[in-house]
Tab-separated table of C-alpha atoms in Angstrom:
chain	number	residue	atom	x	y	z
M	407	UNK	CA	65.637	146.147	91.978
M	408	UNK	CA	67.145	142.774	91.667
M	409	UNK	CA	70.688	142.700	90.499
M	410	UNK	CA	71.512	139.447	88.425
M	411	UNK	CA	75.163	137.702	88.827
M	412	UNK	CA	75.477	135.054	85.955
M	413	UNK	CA	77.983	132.114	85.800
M	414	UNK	CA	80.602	134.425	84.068
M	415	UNK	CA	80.853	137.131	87.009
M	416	UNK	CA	83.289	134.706	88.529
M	417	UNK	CA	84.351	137.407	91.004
M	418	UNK	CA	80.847	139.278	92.048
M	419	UNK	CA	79.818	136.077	92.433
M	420	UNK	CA	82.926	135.069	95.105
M	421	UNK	CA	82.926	138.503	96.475
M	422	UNK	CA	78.716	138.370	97.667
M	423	UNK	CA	79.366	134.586	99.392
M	424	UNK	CA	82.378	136.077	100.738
M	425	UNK	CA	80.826	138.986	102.528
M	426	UNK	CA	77.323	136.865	103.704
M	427	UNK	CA	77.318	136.054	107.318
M	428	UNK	CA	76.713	132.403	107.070
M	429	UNK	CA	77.063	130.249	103.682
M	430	UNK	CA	77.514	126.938	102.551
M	431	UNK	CA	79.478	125.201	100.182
M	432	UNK	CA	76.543	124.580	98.105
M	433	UNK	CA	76.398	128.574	97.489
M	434	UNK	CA	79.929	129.059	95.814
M	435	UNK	CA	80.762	130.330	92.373
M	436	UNK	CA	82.447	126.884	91.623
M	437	UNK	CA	80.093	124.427	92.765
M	438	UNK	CA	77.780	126.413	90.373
M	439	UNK	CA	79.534	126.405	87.919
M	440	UNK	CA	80.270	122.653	87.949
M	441	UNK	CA	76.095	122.210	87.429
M	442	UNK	CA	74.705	120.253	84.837
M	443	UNK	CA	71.552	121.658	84.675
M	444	UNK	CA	69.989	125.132	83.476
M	445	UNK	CA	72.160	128.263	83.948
M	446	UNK	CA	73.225	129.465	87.027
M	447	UNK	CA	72.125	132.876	88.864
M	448	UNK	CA	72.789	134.915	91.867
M	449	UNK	CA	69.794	137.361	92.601
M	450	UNK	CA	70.838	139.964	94.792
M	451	UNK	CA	68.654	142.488	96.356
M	452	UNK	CA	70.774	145.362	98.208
M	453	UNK	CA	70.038	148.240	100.406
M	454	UNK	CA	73.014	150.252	101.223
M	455	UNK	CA	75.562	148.534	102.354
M	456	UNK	CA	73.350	145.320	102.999
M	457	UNK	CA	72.125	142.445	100.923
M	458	UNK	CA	70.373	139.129	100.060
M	459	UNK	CA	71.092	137.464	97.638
M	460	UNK	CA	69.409	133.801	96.058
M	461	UNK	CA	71.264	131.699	93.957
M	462	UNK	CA	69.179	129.587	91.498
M	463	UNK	CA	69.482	127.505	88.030
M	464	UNK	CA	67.366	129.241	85.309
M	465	UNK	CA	65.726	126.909	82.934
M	466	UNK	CA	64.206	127.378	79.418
M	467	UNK	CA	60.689	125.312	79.444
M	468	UNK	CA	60.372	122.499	77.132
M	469	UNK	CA	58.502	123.987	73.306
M	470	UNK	CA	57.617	127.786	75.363
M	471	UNK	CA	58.742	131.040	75.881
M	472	UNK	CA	58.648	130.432	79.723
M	473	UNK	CA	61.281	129.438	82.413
M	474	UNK	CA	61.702	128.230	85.435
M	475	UNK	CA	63.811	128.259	88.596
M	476	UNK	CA	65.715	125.395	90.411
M	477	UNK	CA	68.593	124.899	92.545
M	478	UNK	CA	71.638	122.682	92.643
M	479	UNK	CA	71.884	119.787	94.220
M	480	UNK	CA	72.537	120.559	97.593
M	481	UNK	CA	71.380	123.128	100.318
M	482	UNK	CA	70.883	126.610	98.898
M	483	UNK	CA	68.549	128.818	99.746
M	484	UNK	CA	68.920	132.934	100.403
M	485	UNK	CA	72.170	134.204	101.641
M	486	UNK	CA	72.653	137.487	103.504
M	487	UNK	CA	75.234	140.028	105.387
M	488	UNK	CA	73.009	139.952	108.153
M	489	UNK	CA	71.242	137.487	110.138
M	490	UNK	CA	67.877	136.424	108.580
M	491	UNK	CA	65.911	137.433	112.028
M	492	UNK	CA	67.373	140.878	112.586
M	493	UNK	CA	66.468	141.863	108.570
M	494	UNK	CA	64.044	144.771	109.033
M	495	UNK	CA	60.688	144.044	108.057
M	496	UNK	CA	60.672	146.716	105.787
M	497	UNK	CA	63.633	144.887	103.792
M	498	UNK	CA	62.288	142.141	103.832
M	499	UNK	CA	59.209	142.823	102.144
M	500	UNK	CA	60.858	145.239	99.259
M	501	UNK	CA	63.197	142.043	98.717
M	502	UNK	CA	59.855	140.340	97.851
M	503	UNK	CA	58.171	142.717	96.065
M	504	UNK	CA	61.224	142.876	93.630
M	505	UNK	CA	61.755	139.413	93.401
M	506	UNK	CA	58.484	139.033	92.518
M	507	UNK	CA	58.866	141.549	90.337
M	508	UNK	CA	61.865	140.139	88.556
M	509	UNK	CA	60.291	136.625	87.849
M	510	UNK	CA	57.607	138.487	86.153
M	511	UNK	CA	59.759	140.123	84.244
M	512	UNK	CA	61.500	136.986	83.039
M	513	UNK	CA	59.026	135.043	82.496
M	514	UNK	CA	59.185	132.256	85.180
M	515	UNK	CA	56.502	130.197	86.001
M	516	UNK	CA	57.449	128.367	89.106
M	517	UNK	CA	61.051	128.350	91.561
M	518	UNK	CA	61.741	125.522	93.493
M	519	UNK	CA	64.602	126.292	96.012
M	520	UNK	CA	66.126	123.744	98.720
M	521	UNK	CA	66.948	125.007	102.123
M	522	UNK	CA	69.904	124.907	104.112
M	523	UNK	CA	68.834	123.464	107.659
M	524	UNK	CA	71.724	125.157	109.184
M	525	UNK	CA	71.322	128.849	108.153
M	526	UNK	CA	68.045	129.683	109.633
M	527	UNK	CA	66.182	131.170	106.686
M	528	UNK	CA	62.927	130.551	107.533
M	529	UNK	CA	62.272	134.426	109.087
M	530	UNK	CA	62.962	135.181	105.290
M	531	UNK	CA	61.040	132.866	103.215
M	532	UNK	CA	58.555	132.868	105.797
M	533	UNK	CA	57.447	135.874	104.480
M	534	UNK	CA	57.008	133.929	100.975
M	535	UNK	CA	54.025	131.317	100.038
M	536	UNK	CA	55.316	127.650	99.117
M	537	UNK	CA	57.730	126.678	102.151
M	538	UNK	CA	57.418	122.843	102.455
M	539	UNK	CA	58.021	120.948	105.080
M	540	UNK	CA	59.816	117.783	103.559
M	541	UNK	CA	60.966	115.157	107.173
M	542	UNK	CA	63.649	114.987	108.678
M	543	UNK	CA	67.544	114.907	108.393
M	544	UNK	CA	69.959	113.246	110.812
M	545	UNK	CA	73.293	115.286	112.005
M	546	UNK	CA	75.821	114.479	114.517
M	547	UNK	CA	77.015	117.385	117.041
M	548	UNK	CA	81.132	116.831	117.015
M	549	UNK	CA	80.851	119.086	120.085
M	550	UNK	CA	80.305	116.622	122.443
M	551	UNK	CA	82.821	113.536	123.072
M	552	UNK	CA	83.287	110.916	120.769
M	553	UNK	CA	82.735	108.862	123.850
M	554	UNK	CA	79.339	110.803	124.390
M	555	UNK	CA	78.531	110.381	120.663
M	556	UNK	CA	79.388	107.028	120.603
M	557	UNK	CA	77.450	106.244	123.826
M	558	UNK	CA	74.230	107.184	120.998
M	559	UNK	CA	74.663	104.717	118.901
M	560	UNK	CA	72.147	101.745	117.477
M	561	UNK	CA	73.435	99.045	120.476
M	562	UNK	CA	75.531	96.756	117.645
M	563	UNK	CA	77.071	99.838	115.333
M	564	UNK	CA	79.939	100.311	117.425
M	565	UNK	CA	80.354	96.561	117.640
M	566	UNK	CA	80.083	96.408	113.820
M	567	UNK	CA	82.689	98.967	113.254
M	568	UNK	CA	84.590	97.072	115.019
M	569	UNK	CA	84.458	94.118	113.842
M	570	UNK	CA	85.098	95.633	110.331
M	571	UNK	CA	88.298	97.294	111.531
M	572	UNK	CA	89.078	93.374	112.736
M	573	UNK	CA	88.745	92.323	109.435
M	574	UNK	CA	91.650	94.844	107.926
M	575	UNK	CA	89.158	97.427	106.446
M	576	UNK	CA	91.100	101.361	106.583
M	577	UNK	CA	90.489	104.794	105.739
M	578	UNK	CA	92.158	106.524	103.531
M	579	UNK	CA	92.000	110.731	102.946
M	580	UNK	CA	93.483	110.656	99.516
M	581	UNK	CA	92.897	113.192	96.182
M	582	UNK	CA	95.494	111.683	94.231
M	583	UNK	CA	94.516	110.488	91.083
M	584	UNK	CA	94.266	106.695	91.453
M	585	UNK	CA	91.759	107.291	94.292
M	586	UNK	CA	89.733	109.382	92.408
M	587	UNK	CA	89.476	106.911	89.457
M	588	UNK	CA	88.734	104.204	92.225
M	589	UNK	CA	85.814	106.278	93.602
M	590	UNK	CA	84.363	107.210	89.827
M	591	UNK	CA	84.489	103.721	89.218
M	592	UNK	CA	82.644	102.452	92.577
M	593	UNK	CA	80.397	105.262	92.176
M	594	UNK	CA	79.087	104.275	88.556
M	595	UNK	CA	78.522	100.953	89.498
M	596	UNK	CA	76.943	102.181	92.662
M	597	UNK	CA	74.347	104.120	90.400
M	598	UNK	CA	73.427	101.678	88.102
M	599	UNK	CA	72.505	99.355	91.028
M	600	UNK	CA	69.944	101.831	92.461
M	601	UNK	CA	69.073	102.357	88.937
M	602	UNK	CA	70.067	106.513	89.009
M	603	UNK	CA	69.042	108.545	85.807
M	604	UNK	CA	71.966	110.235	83.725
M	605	UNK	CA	71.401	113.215	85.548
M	606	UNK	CA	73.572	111.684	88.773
M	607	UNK	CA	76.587	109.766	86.524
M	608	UNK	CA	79.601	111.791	87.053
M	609	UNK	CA	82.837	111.520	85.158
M	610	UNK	CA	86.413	111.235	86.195
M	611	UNK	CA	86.838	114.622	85.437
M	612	UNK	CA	84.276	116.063	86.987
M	613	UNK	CA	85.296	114.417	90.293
M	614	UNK	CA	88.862	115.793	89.620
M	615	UNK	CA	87.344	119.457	89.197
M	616	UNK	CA	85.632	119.070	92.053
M	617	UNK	CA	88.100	117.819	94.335
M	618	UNK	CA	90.391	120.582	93.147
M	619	UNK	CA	88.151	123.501	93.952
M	620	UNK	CA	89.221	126.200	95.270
M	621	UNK	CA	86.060	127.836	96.522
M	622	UNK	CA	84.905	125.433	98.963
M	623	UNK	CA	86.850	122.624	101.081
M	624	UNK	CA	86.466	119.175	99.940
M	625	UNK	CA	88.105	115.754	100.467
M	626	UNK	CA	87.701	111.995	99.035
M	627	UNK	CA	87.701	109.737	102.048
M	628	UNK	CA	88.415	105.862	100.867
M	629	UNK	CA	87.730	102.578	102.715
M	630	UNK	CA	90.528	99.758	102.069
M	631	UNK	CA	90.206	96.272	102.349
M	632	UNK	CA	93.133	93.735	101.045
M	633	UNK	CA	94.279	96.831	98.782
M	634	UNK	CA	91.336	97.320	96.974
M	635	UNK	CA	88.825	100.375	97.152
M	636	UNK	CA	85.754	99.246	98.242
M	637	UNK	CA	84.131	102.197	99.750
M	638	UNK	CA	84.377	106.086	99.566
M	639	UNK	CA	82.929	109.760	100.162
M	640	UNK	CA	83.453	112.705	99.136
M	641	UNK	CA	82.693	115.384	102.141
M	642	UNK	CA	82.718	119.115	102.522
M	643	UNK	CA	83.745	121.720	104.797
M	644	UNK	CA	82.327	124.826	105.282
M	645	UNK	CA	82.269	127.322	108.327
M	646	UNK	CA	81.970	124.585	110.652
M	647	UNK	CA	79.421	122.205	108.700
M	648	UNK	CA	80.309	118.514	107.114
M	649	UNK	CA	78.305	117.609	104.594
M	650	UNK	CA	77.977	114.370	103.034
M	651	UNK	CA	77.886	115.053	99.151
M	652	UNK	CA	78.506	111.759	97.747
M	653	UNK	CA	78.940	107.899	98.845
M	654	UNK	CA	79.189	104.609	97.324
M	655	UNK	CA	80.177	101.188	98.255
M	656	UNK	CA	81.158	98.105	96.184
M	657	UNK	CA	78.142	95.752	95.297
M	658	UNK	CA	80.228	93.190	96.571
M	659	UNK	CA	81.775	94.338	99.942
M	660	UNK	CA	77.903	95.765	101.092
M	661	UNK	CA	77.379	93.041	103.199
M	662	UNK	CA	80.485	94.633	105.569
M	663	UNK	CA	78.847	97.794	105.896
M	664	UNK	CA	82.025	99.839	105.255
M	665	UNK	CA	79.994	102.480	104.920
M	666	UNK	CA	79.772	102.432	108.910
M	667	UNK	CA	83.576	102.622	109.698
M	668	UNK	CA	83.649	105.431	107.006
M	669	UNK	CA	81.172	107.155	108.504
M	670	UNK	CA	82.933	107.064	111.999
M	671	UNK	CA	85.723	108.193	110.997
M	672	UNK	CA	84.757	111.476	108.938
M	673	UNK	CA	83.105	111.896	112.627
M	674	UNK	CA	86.646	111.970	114.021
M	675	UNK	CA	88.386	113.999	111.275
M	676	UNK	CA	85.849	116.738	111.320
M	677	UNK	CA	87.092	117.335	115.605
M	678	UNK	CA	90.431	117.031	114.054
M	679	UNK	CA	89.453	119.955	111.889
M	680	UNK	CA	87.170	121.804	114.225
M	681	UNK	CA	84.086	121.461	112.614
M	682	UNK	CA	80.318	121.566	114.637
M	683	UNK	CA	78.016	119.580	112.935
M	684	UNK	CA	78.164	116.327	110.435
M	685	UNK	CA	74.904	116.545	108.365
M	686	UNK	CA	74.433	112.619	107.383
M	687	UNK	CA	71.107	113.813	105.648
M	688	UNK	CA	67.812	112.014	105.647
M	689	UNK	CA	66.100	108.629	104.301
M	690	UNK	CA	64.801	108.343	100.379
M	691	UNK	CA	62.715	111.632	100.229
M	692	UNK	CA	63.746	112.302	103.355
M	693	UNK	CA	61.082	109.486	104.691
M	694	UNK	CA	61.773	107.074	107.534
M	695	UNK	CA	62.760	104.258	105.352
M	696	UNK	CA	65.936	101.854	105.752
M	697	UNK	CA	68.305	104.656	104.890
M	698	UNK	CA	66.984	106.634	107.462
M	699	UNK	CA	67.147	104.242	109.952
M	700	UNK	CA	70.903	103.452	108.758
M	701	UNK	CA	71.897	107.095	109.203
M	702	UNK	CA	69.955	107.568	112.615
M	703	UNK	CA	71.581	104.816	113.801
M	704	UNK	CA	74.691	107.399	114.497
M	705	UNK	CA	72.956	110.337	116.310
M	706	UNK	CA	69.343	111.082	118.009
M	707	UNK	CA	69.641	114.551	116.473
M	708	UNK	CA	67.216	115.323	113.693
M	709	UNK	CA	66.504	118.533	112.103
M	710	UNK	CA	63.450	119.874	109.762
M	711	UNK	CA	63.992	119.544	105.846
M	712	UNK	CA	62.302	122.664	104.254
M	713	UNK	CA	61.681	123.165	100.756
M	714	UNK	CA	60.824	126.701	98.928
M	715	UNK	CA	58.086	125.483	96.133
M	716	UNK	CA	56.920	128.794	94.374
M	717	UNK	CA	54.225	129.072	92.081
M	718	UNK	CA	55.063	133.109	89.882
M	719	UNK	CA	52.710	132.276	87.264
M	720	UNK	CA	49.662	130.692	88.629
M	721	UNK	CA	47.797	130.679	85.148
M	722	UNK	CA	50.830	129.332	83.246
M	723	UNK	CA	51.338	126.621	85.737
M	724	UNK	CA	47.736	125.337	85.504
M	725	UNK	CA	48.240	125.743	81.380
M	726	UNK	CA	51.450	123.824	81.348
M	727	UNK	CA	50.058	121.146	84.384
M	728	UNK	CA	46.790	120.674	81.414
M	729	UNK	CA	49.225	120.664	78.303
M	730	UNK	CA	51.179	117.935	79.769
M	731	UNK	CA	48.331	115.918	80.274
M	732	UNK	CA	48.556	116.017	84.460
M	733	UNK	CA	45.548	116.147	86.461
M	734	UNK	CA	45.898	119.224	88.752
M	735	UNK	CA	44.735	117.855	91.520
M	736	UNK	CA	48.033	115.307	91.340
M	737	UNK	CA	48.539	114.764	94.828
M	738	UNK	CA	52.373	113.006	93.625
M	739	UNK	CA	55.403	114.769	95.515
M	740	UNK	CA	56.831	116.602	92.688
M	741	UNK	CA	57.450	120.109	91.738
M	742	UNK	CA	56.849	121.357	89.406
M	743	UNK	CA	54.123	119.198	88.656
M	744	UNK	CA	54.133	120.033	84.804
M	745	UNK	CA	58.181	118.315	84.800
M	746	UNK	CA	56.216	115.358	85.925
M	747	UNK	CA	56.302	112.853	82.645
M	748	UNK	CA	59.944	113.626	81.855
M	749	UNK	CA	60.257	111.969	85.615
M	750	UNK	CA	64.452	112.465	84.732
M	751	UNK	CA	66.015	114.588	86.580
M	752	UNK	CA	66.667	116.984	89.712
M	753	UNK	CA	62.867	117.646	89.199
M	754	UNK	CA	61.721	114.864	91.484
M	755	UNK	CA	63.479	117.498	94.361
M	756	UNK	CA	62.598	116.095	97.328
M	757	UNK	CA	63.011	112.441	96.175
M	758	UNK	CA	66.694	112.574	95.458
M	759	UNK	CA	68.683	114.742	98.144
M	760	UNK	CA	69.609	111.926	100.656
M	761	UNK	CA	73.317	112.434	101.197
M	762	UNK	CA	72.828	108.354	100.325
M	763	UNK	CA	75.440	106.070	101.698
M	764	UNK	CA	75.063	103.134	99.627
């Protein structure tokens, strides 16, 4: 059977991310917790002494009895004590069966789960319908050189960074509590100039909560220019994996790029701190737009973005789809296609995980 951790099993929750082989700071109790969307849940299937456990956001469906599954923002996906290729098939397949049989149970109509490129969980939710194949994502290996990863750069990034550094542009690694008002601040107006829903404004607070966490490693790096924050990121660290969470740059200092000197430099803090891989992320969608091109500008190394896009309740899914006045045969990006009018939040899921650098 499937044995459900909620948001207020602080410590079964810590104690299961603990003991999995591989995780992500996208997986922890706090960053859960910090959610503003549906109410977190760890599913964990065990057999003796082993487990695997999926950590989703259960939602109540707009004027129903239904629900449905989502994940954070971030890359989630299954975790486990073992490595997803040695599971026995055997344990695999009960795993599904019970999931399967625990959806039923609650009544959800459709899970949409994003997958973490660097835990290999494909021999898992292979064994599932609905894995999507959503582009590409750009990282940078910190194992080689910086003089080798350098050497990979766009022919005039290196030059630009440069010439930025010329100009009296720094970096900062600072949680104190003036930069984190100076990164709320260039963040908001950040998201009103791409036009962001409610869904991705974030408060001084929250920022604070999150920079204080204790279950995963985080820091705030800042980009200086004359004494005023023009620039900033907040990255994570977590068993040898940078990820980009959250950028944003002054409308008025974009045309200096310090996004490119910031990005640099996380580059050479992450040796510093022994980490393997800087995930940058992908383009809009994770297409080959101008984002894309900005972030593959750094490295040549791209890996597959996967998506889990799971369809429980095949007649209630076609029933909402109708309600809501969709055409099924829809072929828009989005799942679950019955979210589509309220076109608001982390529903457009592949549309909005970019790791953007603005």
């Amino acid at each position: 059977m499937i044995n459900e951790i909620t948001i207020h099993q602080e410590r079964e929750w810590k104690q299961i991310v603990l003991k999995s082989l591989d995780y992500d700071s996208y997986h922890t109790w706090q960053y859960h917790n910090l959610t503003k969307d549906g109410n977190p849940v760890l599913l964990v299937y065990y057999e003796g002494d082993d487990f695997i456990a999926l950590p989703l956001l259960k939602r109540n469906i707009p004027n129903s009895e239904l629900f449905d599954m989502t994940s954070v923002y971030g890359y989630t996906g299954p975790l486990s004590n073992l490595k997803f290729d040695a599971l026995p098939l055997q344990m695999k397949e009960n795993f599904k069966r019970e999931l399967i049989i625990y959806f039923k149970i609650n009544k959800i109509v459709s899970v949409f789960s994003r997958l973490n490129p660097f835990l290999a969980q494909l021999p898992l939710m292979g064994t599932f319908q609905g894995v999507h194949d959503n582009g590409n994502g750009v990282v940078i290996d910190l194992h080689q050189s910086l003089e080798a990863q350098r050497s990979k750069y766009e022919s005039t990034l290196l030059k630009q960074i440069r010439k930025v550094k010329k100009l009296g542009f720094s970096v900062q690694d600072s949680k104190n509590p003036e930069a984190i008002k100076e990164f709320a601040d260039i963040y908001t107006e950040n998201m009103k100039r791409v036009g962001a829903t409610d869904y991705y404004m974030f408060t001084e607070e929250y920022f604070k909560n999150f920079l204080n966490s204790m279950d995963f490693h985080s820091k705030l790096i800042m980009v200086y220019h004359e004494g005023n924050a023009v620039c900033g990121g907040i990255v994570l660290f977590t068993q040898k994996i940078i990820q980009s969470h959250l950028s944003a740059t002054r409308t008025s200092y974009l045309k200096f790029s310090p996004a490119k000197l910031l990005t640099d430099e996380i580059s050479q803090l992450g040796r510093q701190l022994g980490m393997r891989y800087f995930n940058l992320g992908g383009g809009l969608g994770f297409n080959k737009d101008s984002l894309f091109d900005f972030k593959s500008s750094f490295s040549d190394i791209y890996y597959d973005y996967k998506t889990w896009r799971y369809i429980s309740d095949p007649e209630n899914y076609l029933r909402l789809i109708l309600k809501a006045n969709i055409d099924p045969d829809n072929a828009v990006d989005f799942f679950p296609l019955y979210r589509y009018p309220n076109n608001n939040k982390n529903e457009v899921e592949v549309k909005v995980l970019t790791n953007s650098y603005s």
